[in-house]
Amino acid sequence: ALYFVPQNKTGQQIGNWKEILEENLKKLQEFHDLQFQGRSGVYYKILDEPVIGDKNNLEYDTNSTQHGNPEGLRRISAELEERKLVRSNLDNSAEPVYRVVFILYEGVGASGSDNVALVSRTFYTDPQYQSVRGTTLAHEFYHTLGLPDAYEIPSAVPTSLDIMGLGLSRPLEKNYISKEFLKG
């Protein structure tokens, strides 16, 4: 996990970003353990320093963040790979490991795909999102494992009650993953 700050946002950088990541990654770990009953685990490492982007936020962001910020996710993850900033010491583990990069972003949106997820720092510092901070991180994390959104696009009408649908509006402690997704 890391804190990514675009070149023009360094003045808006927050000091407690590590605590925010740690708190919400621990919540994800507990939620995941409960949902998968110990059959799968979440382990994490947080980079020590913020990663300052090579570009300004407008060069990373999607024009419309109505569906998250998938373009920002692609552009930032490509830059991280190019700069060789996302290597894992778990790659040599004897256990099967699926590496995921989680980006706390000093920008807009939330998005998850393949092995990378991005969530705007605003979701952790703006009081209007207080009850769903952990839920937002978990929802985007589960996209990295292949779980799809369970709501219609563009209307946002939920098609399930779990964390990938209507559950996105509930605290993580009051959420679940649908049985159909837990089977795989």
CSV table of C-alpha atoms in Angstrom, one decimal:
chain,number,residue,atom,x,y,z
A,1,ALA,CA,0.0,0.0,0.0
A,2,LEU,CA,1.2,3.5,-0.7
A,3,TYR,CA,0.2,7.2,-0.7
A,4,PHE,CA,0.4,8.7,-4.2
A,5,VAL,CA,0.6,12.5,-4.5
A,6,PRO,CA,0.5,14.2,-7.9
A,7,GLN,CA,3.2,16.8,-8.5
A,8,ASN,CA,0.8,19.7,-8.1
A,9,LYS,CA,-0.8,18.3,-4.9
A,10,THR,CA,2.2,18.1,-2.6
A,11,GLY,CA,0.9,21.1,-0.6
A,12,GLN,CA,-2.2,19.2,0.1
A,13,GLN,CA,-0.4,16.1,1.4
A,14,ILE,CA,-1.6,14.9,4.8
A,15,GLY,CA,0.6,13.9,7.6
A,16,ASN,CA,-1.5,11.0,9.0
A,17,TRP,CA,-1.8,9.0,5.8
A,18,LYS,CA,0.0,6.0,7.3
A,19,GLU,CA,-2.4,5.8,10.2
A,20,ILE,CA,-5.3,6.0,7.8
A,21,LEU,CA,-3.9,3.2,5.6
A,22,GLU,CA,-3.0,1.1,8.7
A,23,GLU,CA,-6.5,1.4,10.3
A,24,ASN,CA,-8.4,0.6,7.1
A,25,LEU,CA,-6.1,-2.2,6.0
A,26,LYS,CA,-6.6,-3.8,9.4
A,27,LYS,CA,-10.3,-3.5,9.0
A,28,LEU,CA,-10.0,-5.2,5.6
A,29,GLN,CA,-7.9,-8.0,7.1
A,30,GLU,CA,-10.5,-8.7,9.8
A,31,PHE,CA,-13.4,-8.5,7.3
A,32,HIS,CA,-11.6,-10.9,4.9
A,33,ASP,CA,-10.7,-13.3,7.7
A,34,LEU,CA,-14.3,-13.4,8.8
A,35,GLN,CA,-15.7,-13.8,5.3
A,36,PHE,CA,-13.3,-16.5,4.1
A,37,GLN,CA,-13.1,-18.2,7.5
A,38,GLY,CA,-9.3,-18.5,7.4
A,39,ARG,CA,-9.1,-20.0,3.9
A,40,SER,CA,-7.5,-16.8,2.6
A,41,GLY,CA,-5.6,-14.0,4.2
A,42,VAL,CA,-4.7,-10.4,3.6
A,43,TYR,CA,-1.2,-9.3,4.5
A,44,TYR,CA,0.1,-5.9,3.7
A,45,LYS,CA,3.1,-3.6,3.8
A,46,ILE,CA,2.9,0.2,3.6
A,47,LEU,CA,5.7,2.1,1.9
A,48,ASP,CA,7.4,4.5,4.3
A,49,GLU,CA,7.2,7.7,2.2
A,50,PRO,CA,4.6,9.1,-0.1
A,51,VAL,CA,5.2,8.6,-3.8
A,52,ILE,CA,5.3,11.9,-5.6
A,53,GLY,CA,3.9,11.6,-9.1
A,54,ASP,CA,5.8,12.7,-12.2
A,55,LYS,CA,2.7,14.6,-13.4
A,56,ASN,CA,-0.1,16.9,-12.2
A,57,ASN,CA,-3.4,15.3,-11.2
A,58,LEU,CA,-5.2,16.4,-14.4
A,59,GLU,CA,-2.8,14.2,-16.3
A,60,TYR,CA,-3.8,11.2,-14.2
A,61,ASP,CA,-7.5,11.7,-13.8
A,62,THR,CA,-10.5,10.7,-15.9
A,63,ASN,CA,-12.6,13.6,-17.1
A,64,SER,CA,-15.7,12.1,-15.3
A,65,THR,CA,-15.3,10.1,-12.1
A,66,GLN,CA,-18.9,8.9,-12.1
A,67,HIS,CA,-17.6,5.4,-12.5
A,68,GLY,CA,-14.6,5.8,-10.2
A,69,ASN,CA,-11.4,6.9,-11.8
A,70,PRO,CA,-10.3,4.0,-14.0
A,71,GLU,CA,-8.0,6.1,-16.1
A,72,GLY,CA,-6.2,7.4,-13.0
A,73,LEU,CA,-5.8,3.9,-11.8
A,74,ARG,CA,-4.2,2.8,-15.1
A,75,ARG,CA,-2.0,5.8,-15.4
A,76,ILE,CA,-0.7,5.7,-11.9
A,77,SER,CA,-0.2,2.0,-11.8
A,78,ALA,CA,1.8,2.2,-15.1
A,79,GLU,CA,3.9,5.0,-13.6
A,80,LEU,CA,4.6,2.9,-10.5
A,81,GLU,CA,5.6,-0.1,-12.6
A,82,GLU,CA,7.8,2.1,-14.8
A,83,ARG,CA,9.5,3.6,-11.8
A,84,LYS,CA,9.9,0.1,-10.3
A,85,LEU,CA,8.2,1.2,-7.0
A,86,VAL,CA,5.9,-1.8,-6.5
A,87,ARG,CA,8.0,-4.9,-5.9
A,88,SER,CA,6.9,-7.4,-3.3
A,89,ASN,CA,9.0,-9.3,-0.8
A,90,LEU,CA,6.3,-11.9,-0.8
A,91,ASP,CA,7.0,-13.0,-4.3
A,92,ASN,CA,9.5,-15.6,-3.0
A,93,SER,CA,7.1,-17.0,-0.4
A,94,ALA,CA,6.4,-20.7,-0.2
A,95,GLU,CA,2.7,-19.9,0.0
A,96,PRO,CA,0.7,-18.9,-3.1
A,97,VAL,CA,0.6,-15.1,-3.2
A,98,TYR,CA,-1.6,-12.8,-5.2
A,99,ARG,CA,0.0,-9.4,-5.0
A,100,VAL,CA,-2.2,-6.3,-4.9
A,101,VAL,CA,-1.1,-2.7,-4.9
A,102,PHE,CA,-3.4,-0.4,-3.0
A,103,ILE,CA,-3.1,3.3,-3.7
A,104,LEU,CA,-4.3,6.0,-1.4
A,105,TYR,CA,-4.6,8.8,-3.9
A,106,GLU,CA,-4.4,12.5,-3.3
A,107,GLY,CA,-6.9,13.1,-6.1
A,108,VAL,CA,-10.4,12.0,-7.0
A,109,GLY,CA,-12.3,8.7,-7.4
A,110,ALA,CA,-12.1,5.1,-6.4
A,111,SER,CA,-11.4,2.2,-8.7
A,112,GLY,CA,-10.2,-1.4,-8.7
A,113,SER,CA,-9.1,-3.8,-11.4
A,114,ASP,CA,-6.8,-6.8,-11.7
A,115,ASN,CA,-4.1,-6.4,-9.1
A,116,VAL,CA,-4.4,-2.7,-8.3
A,117,ALA,CA,-6.9,-0.5,-6.4
A,118,LEU,CA,-7.1,3.2,-5.9
A,119,VAL,CA,-9.2,5.2,-3.4
A,120,SER,CA,-9.1,9.0,-3.0
A,121,ARG,CA,-7.8,10.3,0.3
A,122,THR,CA,-11.1,12.3,0.5
A,123,PHE,CA,-12.9,9.0,1.4
A,124,TYR,CA,-10.9,8.9,4.6
A,125,THR,CA,-10.8,12.5,5.7
A,126,ASP,CA,-14.2,13.9,4.6
A,127,PRO,CA,-16.8,13.5,7.4
A,128,GLN,CA,-19.5,12.5,4.9
A,129,TYR,CA,-17.7,9.2,4.2
A,130,GLN,CA,-16.9,8.4,7.8
A,131,SER,CA,-19.2,5.4,8.1
A,132,VAL,CA,-18.0,3.7,4.9
A,133,ARG,CA,-14.3,4.3,4.9
A,134,GLY,CA,-13.4,0.7,5.4
A,135,THR,CA,-16.2,-0.4,3.0
A,136,THR,CA,-14.8,1.7,0.1
A,137,LEU,CA,-11.3,0.2,0.5
A,138,ALA,CA,-12.7,-3.3,0.7
A,139,HIS,CA,-15.1,-2.9,-2.2
A,140,GLU,CA,-12.2,-1.7,-4.4
A,141,PHE,CA,-9.9,-4.5,-3.1
A,142,TYR,CA,-12.4,-7.1,-4.0
A,143,HIS,CA,-12.4,-5.8,-7.6
A,144,THR,CA,-8.7,-6.8,-7.7
A,145,LEU,CA,-9.8,-10.3,-7.0
A,146,GLY,CA,-12.3,-10.3,-9.8
A,147,LEU,CA,-15.6,-9.4,-8.0
A,148,PRO,CA,-17.8,-7.2,-10.3
A,149,ASP,CA,-19.9,-4.3,-9.2
A,150,ALA,CA,-23.3,-5.4,-8.3
A,151,TYR,CA,-25.2,-2.4,-9.5
A,152,GLU,CA,-26.4,-1.2,-12.8
A,153,ILE,CA,-24.4,1.3,-14.7
A,154,PRO,CA,-25.1,4.2,-15.1
A,155,SER,CA,-28.2,4.3,-12.9
A,156,ALA,CA,-26.3,2.8,-9.8
A,157,VAL,CA,-29.4,0.7,-8.9
A,158,PRO,CA,-28.0,-2.1,-6.8
A,159,THR,CA,-28.5,-5.7,-7.9
A,160,SER,CA,-27.3,-7.3,-4.7
A,161,LEU,CA,-27.3,-6.4,-1.0
A,162,ASP,CA,-23.6,-7.4,-0.4
A,163,ILE,CA,-20.5,-5.2,-0.3
A,164,MET,CA,-20.3,-5.1,-4.2
A,165,GLY,CA,-23.9,-3.6,-4.4
A,166,LEU,CA,-26.1,-1.9,-1.8
A,167,GLY,CA,-23.6,-2.8,0.9
A,168,LEU,CA,-21.3,-0.1,-0.5
A,169,SER,CA,-23.4,2.3,1.5
A,170,ARG,CA,-23.0,0.4,4.8
A,171,PRO,CA,-20.2,0.2,7.4
A,172,LEU,CA,-17.8,-2.7,6.8
A,173,GLU,CA,-18.7,-4.2,10.1
A,174,LYS,CA,-22.3,-4.6,8.9
A,175,ASN,CA,-21.4,-6.0,5.5
A,176,TYR,CA,-20.7,-9.3,3.8
A,177,ILE,CA,-19.6,-10.9,0.5
A,178,SER,CA,-22.4,-12.9,-1.3
A,179,LYS,CA,-22.1,-16.7,-1.1
A,180,GLU,CA,-21.8,-16.9,-4.9
A,181,PHE,CA,-18.5,-15.0,-4.7
A,182,LEU,CA,-17.2,-17.0,-1.7
A,183,LYS,CA,-17.6,-20.3,-3.6
A,184,GLY,CA,-14.6,-19.7,-5.9
